Coordinates of C-alpha atoms (C1' of nucleotides) in Angstrom, one line a residue:
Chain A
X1 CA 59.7 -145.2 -10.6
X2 CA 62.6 -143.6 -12.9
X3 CA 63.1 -146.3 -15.1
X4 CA 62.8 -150.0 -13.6
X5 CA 66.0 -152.0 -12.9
X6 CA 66.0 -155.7 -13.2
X7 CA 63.6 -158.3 -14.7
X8 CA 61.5 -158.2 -11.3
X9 CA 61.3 -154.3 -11.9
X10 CA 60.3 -154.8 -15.4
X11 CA 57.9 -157.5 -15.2
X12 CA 56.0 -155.1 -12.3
X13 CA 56.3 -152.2 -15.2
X14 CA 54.8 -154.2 -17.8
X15 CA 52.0 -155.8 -15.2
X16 CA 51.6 -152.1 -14.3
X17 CA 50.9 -150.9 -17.7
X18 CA 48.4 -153.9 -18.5
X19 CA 46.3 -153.1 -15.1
X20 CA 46.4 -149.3 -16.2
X21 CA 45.2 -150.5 -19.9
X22 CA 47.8 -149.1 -21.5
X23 CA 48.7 -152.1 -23.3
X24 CA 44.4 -153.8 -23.1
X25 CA 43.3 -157.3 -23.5
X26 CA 44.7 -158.5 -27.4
X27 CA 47.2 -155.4 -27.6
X28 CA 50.2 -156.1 -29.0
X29 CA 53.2 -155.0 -26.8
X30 CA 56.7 -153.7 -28.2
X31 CA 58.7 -156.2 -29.3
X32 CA 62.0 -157.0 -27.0
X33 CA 64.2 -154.7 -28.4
X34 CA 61.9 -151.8 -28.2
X35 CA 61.5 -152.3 -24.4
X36 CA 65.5 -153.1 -24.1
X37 CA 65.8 -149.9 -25.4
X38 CA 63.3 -147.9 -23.5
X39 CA 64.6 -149.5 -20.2
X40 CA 68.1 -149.4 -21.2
X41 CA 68.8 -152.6 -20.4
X42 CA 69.7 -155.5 -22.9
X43 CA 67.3 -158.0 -24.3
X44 CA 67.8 -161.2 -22.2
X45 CA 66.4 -159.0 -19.1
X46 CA 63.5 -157.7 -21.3
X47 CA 63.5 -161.7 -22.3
X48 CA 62.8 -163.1 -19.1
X49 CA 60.6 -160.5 -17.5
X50 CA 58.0 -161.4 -20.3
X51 CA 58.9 -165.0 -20.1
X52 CA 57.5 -165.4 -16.4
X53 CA 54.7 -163.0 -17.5
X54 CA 53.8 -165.9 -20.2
X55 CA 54.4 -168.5 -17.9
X56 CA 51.6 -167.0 -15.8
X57 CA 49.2 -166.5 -18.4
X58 CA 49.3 -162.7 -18.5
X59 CA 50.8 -162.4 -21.7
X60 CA 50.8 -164.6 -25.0
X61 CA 54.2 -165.2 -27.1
X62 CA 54.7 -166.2 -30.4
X63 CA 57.7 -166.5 -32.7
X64 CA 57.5 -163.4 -35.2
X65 CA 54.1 -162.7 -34.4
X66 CA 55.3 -160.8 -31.7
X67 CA 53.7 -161.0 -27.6
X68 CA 50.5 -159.4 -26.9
X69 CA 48.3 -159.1 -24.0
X70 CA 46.2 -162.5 -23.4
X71 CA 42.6 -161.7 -24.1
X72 CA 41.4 -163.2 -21.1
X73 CA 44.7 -162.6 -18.5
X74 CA 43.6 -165.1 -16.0
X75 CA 46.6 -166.5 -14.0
X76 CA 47.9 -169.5 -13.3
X77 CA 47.9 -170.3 -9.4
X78 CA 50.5 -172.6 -8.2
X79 CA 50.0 -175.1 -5.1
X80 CA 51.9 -177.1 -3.2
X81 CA 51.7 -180.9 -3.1
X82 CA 52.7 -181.5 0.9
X83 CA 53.2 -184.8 2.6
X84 CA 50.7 -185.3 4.5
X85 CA 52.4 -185.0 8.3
X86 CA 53.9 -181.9 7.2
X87 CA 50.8 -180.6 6.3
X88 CA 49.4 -181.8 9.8
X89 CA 52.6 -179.9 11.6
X90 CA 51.9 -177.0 9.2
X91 CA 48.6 -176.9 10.8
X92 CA 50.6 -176.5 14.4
X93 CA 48.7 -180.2 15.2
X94 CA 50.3 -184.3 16.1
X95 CA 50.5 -186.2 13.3
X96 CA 49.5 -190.0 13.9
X97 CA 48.1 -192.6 11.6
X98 CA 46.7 -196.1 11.6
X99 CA 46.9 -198.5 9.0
X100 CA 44.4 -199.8 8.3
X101 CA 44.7 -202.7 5.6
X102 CA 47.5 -203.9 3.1
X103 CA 46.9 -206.5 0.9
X104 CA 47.3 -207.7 -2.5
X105 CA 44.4 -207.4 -4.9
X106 CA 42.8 -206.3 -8.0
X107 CA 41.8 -202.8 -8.6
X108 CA 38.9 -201.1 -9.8
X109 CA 38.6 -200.8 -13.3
X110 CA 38.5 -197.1 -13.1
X111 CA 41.9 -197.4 -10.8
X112 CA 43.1 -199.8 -13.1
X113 CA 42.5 -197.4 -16.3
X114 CA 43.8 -194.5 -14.8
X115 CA 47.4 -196.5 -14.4
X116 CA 47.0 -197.6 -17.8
X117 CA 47.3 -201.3 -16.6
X118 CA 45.3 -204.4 -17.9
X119 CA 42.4 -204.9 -16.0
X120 CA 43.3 -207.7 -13.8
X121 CA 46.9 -206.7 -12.8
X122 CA 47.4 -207.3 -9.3
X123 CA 48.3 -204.2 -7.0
X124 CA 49.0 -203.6 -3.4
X125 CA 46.1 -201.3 -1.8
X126 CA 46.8 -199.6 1.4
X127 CA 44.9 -197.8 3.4
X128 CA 45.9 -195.8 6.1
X129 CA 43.8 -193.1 8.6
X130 CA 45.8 -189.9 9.5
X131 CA 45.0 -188.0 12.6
X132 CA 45.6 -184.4 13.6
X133 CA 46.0 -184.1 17.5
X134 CA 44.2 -187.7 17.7
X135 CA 41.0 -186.5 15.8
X136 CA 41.2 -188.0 12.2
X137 CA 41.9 -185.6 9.4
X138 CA 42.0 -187.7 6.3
X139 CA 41.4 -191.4 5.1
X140 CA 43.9 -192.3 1.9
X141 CA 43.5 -195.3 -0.1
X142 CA 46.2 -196.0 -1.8
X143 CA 46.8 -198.5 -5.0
X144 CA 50.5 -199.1 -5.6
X145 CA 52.4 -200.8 -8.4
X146 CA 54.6 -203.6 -7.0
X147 CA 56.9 -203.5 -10.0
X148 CA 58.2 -200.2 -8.6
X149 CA 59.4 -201.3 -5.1
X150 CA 62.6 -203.7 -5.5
X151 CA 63.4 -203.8 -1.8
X152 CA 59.5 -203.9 -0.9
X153 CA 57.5 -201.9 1.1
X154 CA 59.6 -200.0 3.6
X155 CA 60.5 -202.0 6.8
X156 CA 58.2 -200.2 9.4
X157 CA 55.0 -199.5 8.4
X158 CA 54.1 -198.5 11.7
X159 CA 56.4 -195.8 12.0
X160 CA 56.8 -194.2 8.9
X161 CA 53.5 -193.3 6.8
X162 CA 53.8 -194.5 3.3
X163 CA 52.9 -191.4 1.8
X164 CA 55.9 -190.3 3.3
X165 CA 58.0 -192.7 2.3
X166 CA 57.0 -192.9 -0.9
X167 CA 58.1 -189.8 -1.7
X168 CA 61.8 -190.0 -0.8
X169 CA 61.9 -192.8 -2.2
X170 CA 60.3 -193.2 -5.9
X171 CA 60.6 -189.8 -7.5
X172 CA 58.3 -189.3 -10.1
X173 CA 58.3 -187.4 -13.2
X174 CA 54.9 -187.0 -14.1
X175 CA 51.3 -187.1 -12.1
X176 CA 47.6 -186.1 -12.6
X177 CA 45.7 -184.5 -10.5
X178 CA 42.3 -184.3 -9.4
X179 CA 39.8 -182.2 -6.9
X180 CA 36.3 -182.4 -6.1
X181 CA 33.6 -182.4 -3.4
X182 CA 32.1 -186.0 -2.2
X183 CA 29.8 -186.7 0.0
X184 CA 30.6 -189.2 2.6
X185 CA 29.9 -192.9 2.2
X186 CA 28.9 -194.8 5.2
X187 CA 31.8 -196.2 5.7
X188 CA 33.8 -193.0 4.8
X189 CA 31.7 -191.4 7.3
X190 CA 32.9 -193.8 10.2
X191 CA 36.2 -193.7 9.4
X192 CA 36.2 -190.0 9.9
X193 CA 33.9 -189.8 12.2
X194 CA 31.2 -187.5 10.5
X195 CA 27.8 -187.8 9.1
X196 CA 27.5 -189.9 6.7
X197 CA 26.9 -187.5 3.9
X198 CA 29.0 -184.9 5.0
X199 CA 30.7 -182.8 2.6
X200 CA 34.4 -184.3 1.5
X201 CA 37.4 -182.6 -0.1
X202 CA 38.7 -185.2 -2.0
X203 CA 42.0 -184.9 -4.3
X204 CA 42.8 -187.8 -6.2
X205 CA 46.3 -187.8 -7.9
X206 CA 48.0 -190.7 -10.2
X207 CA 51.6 -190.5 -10.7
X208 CA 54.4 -192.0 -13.1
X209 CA 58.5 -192.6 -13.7
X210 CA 58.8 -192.2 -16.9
X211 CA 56.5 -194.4 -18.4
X212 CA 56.1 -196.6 -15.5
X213 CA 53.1 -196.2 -12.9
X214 CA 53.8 -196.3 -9.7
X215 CA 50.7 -195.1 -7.6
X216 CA 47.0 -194.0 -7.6
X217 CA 45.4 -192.8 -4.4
X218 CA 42.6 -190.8 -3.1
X219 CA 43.0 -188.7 0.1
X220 CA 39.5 -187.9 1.6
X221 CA 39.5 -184.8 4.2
X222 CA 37.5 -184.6 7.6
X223 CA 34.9 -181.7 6.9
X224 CA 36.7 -178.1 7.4
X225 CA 39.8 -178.6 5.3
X226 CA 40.6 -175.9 2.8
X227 CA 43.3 -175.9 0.1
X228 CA 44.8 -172.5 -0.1
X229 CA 47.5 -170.9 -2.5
X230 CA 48.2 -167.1 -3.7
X231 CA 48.2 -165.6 -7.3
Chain B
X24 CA 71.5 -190.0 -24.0
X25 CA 75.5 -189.0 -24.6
X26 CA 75.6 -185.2 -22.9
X27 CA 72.2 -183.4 -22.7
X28 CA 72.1 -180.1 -24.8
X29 CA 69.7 -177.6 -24.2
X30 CA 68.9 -176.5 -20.6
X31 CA 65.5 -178.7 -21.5
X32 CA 67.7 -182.1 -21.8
X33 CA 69.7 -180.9 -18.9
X34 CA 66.8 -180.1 -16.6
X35 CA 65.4 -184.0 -17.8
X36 CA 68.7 -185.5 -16.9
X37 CA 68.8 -184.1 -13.2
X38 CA 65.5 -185.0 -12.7
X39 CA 66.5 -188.8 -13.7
X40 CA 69.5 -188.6 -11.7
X41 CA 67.3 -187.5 -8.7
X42 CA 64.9 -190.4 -9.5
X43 CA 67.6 -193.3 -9.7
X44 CA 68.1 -191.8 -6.2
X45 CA 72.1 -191.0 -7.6
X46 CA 71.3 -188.1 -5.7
X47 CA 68.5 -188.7 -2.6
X48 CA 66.7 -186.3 -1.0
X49 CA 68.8 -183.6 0.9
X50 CA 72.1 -184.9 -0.9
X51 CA 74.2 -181.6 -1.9
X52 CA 74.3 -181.6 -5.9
X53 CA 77.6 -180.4 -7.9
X54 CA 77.9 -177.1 -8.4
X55 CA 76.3 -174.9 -11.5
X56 CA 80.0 -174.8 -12.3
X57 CA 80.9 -178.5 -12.0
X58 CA 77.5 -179.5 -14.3
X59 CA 78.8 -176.7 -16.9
X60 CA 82.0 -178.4 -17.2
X61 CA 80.1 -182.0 -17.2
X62 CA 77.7 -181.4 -19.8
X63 CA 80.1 -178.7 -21.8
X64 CA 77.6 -175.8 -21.8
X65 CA 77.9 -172.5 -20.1
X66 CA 77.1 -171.9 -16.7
X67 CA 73.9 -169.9 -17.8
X68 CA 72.6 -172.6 -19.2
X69 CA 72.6 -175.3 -15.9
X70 CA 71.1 -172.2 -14.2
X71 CA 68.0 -172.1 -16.2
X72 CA 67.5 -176.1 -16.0
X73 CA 68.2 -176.2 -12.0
X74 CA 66.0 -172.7 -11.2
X75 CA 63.1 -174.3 -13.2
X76 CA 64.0 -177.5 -10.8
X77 CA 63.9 -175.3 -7.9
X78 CA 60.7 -173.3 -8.7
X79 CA 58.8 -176.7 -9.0
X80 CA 60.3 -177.6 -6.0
X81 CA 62.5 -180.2 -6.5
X82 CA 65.7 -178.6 -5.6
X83 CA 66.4 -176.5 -2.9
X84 CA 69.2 -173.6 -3.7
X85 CA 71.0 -170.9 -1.4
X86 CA 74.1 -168.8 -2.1
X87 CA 77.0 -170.0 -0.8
X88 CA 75.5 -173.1 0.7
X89 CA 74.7 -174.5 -2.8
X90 CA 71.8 -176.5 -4.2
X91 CA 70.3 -179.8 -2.5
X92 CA 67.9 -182.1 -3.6
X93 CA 64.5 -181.1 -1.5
X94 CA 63.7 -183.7 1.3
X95 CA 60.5 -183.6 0.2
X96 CA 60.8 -183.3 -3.7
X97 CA 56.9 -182.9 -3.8
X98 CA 55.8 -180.7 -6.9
X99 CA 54.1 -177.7 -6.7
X100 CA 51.3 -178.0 -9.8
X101 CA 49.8 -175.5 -11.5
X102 CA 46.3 -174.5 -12.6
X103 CA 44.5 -172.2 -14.6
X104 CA 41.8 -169.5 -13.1
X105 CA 39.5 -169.6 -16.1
X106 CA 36.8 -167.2 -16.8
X107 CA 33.4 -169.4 -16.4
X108 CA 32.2 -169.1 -19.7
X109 CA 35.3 -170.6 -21.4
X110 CA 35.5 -173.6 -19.0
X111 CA 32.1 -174.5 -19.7
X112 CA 32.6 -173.9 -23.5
X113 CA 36.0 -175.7 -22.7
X114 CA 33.6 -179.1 -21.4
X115 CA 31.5 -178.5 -24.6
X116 CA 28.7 -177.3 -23.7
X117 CA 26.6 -174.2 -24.1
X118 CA 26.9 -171.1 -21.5
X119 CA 24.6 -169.2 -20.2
X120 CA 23.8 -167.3 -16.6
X121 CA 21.2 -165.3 -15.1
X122 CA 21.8 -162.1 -12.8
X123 CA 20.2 -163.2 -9.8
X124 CA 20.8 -159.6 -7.4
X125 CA 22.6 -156.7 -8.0
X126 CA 22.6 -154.3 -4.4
X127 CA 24.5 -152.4 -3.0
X128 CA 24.7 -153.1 0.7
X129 CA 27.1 -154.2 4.1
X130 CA 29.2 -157.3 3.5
X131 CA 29.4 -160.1 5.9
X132 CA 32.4 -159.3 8.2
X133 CA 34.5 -162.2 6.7
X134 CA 34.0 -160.7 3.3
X135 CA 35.1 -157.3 4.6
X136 CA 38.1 -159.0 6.7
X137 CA 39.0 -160.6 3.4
X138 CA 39.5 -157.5 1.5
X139 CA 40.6 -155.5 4.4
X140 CA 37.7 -152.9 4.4
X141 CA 36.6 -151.4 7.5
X142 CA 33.0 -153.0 8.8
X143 CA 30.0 -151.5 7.7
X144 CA 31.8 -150.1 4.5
X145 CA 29.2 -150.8 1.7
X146 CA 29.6 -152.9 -1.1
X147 CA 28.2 -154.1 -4.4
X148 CA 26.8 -157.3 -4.6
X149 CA 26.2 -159.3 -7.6
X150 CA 24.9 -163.0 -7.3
X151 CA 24.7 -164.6 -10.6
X152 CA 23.9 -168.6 -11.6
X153 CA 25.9 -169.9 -14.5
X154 CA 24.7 -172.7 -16.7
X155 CA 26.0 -174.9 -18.6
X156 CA 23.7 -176.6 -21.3
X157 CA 20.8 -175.0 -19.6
X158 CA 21.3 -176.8 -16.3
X159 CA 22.9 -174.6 -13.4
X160 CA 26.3 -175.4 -13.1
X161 CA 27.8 -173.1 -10.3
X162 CA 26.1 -170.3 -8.2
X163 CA 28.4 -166.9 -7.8
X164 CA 28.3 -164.8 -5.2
X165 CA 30.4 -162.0 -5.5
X166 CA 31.3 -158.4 -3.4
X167 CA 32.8 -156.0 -5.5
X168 CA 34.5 -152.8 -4.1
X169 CA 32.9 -149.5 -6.3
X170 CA 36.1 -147.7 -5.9
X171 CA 37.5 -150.1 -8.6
X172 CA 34.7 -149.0 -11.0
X173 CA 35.6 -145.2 -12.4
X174 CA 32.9 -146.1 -15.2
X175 CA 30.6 -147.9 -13.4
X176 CA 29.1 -151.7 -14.1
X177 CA 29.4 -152.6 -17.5
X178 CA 26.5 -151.4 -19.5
X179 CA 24.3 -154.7 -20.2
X180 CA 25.0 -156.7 -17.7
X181 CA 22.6 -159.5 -19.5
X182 CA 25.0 -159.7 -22.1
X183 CA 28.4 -160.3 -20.6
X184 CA 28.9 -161.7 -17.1
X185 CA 30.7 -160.0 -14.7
X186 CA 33.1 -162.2 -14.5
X187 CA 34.2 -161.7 -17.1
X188 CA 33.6 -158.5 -17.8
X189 CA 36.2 -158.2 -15.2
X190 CA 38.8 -160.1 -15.9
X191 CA 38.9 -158.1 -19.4
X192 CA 38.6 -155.0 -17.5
X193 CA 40.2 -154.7 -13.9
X194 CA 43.3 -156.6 -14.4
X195 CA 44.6 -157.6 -10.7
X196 CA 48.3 -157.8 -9.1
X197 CA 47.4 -160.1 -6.3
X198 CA 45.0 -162.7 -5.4
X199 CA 44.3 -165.6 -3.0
X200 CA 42.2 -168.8 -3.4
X201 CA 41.2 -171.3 -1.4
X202 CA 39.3 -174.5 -2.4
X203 CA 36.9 -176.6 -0.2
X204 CA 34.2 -178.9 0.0
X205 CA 31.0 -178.1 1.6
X206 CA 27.1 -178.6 2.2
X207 CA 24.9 -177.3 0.0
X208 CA 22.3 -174.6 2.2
X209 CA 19.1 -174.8 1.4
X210 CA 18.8 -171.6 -0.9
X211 CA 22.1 -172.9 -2.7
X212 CA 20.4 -176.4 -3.1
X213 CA 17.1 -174.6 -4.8
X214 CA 19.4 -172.4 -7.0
X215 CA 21.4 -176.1 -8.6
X216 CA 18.7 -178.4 -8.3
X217 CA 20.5 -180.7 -5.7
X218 CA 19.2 -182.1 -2.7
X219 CA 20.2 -179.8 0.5
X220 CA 23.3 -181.3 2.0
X221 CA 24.8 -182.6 -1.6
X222 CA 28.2 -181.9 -1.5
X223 CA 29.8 -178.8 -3.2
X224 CA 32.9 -178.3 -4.8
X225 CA 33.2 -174.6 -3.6
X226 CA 36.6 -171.7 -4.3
X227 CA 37.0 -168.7 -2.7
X228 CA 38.6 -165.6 -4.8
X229 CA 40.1 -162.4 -3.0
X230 CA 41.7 -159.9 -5.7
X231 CA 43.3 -156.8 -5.3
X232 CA 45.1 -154.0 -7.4
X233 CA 48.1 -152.6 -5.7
X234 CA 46.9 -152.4 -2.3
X235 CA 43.0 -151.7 -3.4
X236 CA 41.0 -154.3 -3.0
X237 CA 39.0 -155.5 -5.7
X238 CA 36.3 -157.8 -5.2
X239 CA 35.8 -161.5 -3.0
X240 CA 33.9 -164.0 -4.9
X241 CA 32.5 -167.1 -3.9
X242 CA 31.6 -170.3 -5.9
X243 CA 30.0 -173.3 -5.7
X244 CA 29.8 -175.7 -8.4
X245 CA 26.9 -178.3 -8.6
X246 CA 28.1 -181.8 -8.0
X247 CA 30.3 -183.7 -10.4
X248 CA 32.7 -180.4 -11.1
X249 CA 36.1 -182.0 -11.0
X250 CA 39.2 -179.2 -11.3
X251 CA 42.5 -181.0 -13.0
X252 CA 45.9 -180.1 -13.6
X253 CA 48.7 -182.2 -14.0
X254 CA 52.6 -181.8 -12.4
Chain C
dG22 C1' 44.7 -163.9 -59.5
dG23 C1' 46.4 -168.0 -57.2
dG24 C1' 49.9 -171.0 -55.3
dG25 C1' 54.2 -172.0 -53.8
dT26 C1' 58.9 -170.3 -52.6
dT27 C1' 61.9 -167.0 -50.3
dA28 C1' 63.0 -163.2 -47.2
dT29 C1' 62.1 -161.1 -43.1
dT30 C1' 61.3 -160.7 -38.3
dA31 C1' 60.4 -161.6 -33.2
dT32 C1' 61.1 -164.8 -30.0
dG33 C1' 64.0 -168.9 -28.0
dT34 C1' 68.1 -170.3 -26.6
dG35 C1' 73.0 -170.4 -26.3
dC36 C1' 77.8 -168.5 -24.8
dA37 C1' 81.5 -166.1 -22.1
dG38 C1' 82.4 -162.9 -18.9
dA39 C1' 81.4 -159.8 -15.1
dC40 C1' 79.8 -158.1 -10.8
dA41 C1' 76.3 -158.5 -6.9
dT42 C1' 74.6 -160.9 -3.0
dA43 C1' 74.0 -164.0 0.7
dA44 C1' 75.6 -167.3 3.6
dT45 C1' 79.0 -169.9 5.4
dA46 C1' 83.7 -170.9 7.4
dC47 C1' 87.6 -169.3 9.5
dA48 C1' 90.7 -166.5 12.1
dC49 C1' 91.3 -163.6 15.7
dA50 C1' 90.4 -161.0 19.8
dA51 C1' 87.9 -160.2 24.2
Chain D
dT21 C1' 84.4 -169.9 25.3
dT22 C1' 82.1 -166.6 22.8
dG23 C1' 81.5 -163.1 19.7
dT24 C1' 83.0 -160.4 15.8
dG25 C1' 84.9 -159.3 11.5
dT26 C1' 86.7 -160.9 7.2
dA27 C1' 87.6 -164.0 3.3
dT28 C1' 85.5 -167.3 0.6
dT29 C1' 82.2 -169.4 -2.3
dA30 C1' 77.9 -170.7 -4.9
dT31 C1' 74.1 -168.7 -6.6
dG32 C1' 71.6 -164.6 -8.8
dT33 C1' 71.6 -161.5 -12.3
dC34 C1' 73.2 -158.7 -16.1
dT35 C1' 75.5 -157.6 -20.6
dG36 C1' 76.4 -158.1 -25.5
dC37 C1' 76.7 -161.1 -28.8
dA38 C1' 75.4 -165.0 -31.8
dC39 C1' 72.7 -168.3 -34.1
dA40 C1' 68.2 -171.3 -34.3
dT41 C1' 63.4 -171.5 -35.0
dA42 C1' 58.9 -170.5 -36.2
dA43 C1' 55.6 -167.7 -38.4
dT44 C1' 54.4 -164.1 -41.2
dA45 C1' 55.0 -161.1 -45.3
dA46 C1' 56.6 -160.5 -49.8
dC47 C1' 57.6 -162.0 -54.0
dC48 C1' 57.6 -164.4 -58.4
dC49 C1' 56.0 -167.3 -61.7
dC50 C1' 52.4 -169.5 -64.0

DNA sequence: GGGGTTATTATGTGCAGACATAATACACAA
DNA sequence: TTGTGTATTATGTCTGCACATAATAACCCC
């Protein structure tokens, strides 16, 4: 390469020159100008090729101090956060589901924290059983804040999952996120028909409008289900 | 709010329009041009706010076909690939590992499928348990392609873990991950202290440099690891 | 020499204008 | 009707300039 063209060309330069060790761990790199100059291109460009490279933890930025190379240049990985019967089709399988309760009640305490709720507040749990090609795939149990559904729960809740619903039709702004490994509870196990004890992926997300919660649920995969993503 | 300034305030106000469902999923949005005009900034400036909308994956944008509110506004999240040491220094407690093997020898197929090496090319292998207050926290099994090591292994490989010996020192341009869940194996068991079977929360690295592949690591965290990140 | 104020500096963001690019819509011809 | 070429249009990116902001460095006064 002559000299690189455009910020995608740049931030590949400066990646380059990091890998090479040109610029190690801790260096400090030329400031904005500089590289404008060297690339003969103007600032801005410079600007938001080392932007994206901070935004991925590769390099560290601060005012006057200048942007050097993070000391430990681990990335950030991004991942998608898919409805669930798109994640099914994804898979080339049938999406179905089951519901399997809905009912007013009061949560867990630990549900009931993570909302930042009183303890005692009444929510709606639902709990519903996907299936991929008829063989179940995940169990979800879902606690939902009534105060954010003015028309209700959707009409059919045979024919549309809520999951899916929900998210066309309460936008959040902010959620929390959670993965670990479980083992299967007995009735977890039945549910999904597996062992009880079996090894579950488990992602447990909590999500708000503004200020407001709206939903905390726990999906538990069948055995065999693998979360992937690129860096 | 009167007008948002600042491509932050602007980003804050779409997103609120989206969520009062002013604009529902796969409605058409106005123009970069028409915003500009609404909100009395430049053009550049609704670009930045509705490109970081579209890179979390709210809005969808094409040329000429203009920019829509995804069907499926789910997020894409971020999360940080830390070196070991730090996230168990970042929990608090005190690391510490112990090389377990270091050989060089033929890689399991799907190790050299991962990287794209031709079977029966020999690789390093390095299995080290981390700890984390003494007790072992994850068990790392890693295959590492000598071609990527003009000096060799770092000289005391007591001292620093490979990991992160890496990470300082090979500095990669691409990498996939995958998480999952699975059972511990009775040597894994033994290694964390766990009964057989518990359930793991186990990620799977591949890293290369350029084209040259760098090294496949597997870990498996003793029970209770949770990984977080928020959208 | 120490402490607080001021100047300097690199990044962060903004603006207006320009051209590039991709995708659509339309007109026209076979 | 069907296909093709062309005009249109919204986004993608770049330039050059300006000012804001934060953090450091320098200075001055006691």
């Amino acid at each position: 390469m002559s000299t690189p063209q455009g910020w995608e060309e740049i931030r590949a330069e400066v990646l380059r020159r990091i890998s090479r060790r040109d610029w190690p761990p801790g260096a400090i790199i030329p400031t904005e100008e500089q590289l404008a100059a060297e690339f003969g291109c103007a600032r801005a460009t410079v600007n938001r090729a080392l932007r994206e490279l901070a935004g991925a933890g590769v390099l560290e930025r601060r005012r006057k101090a200048g942007t050097r190379v993070a000391m430990y240049p681990a990335r950030r990985a991004t991942f998608e956060i898919p409805v669930i019967r798109l994640e099914v089709e994804g898979r080339g399988q049938r999406h179905s589901f089951r519901l399997l309760e809905q009912a007013e009640a009061v949560p867990p305490l630990a549900v009931a924290a993570r909302l930042g709720l009183a303890p005692g507040a009444r929510l709606l749990e639902v709990r519903t059983l996907h299936f991929a090609d008829g063989k179940p795939f995940l169990y979800e149990d879902r606690w939902l804040n009534p105060a954010v559904l003015p028309e209700g729960l959707p009409p059919d809740m045979q024919a549309t999952s809520l999951n899916e619903w929900l998210v066309k039709t309460v936008a959040y702004t902010y959620g929390d996120i959670a993965f670990s490994a479980e083992s299967a509870t007995p009735d977890e196990a039945a549910l999904l028909g597996v062992a009880p004890g079996a090894a579950l992926f488990v992602t447990e997300r909590t999500t708000w409008a503004g200020d407001q919660p709206i939903t905390s649920v726990r999906l538990a995969y069948a055995p065999g289900y693998r979360l992937r993503t690129v860096v």
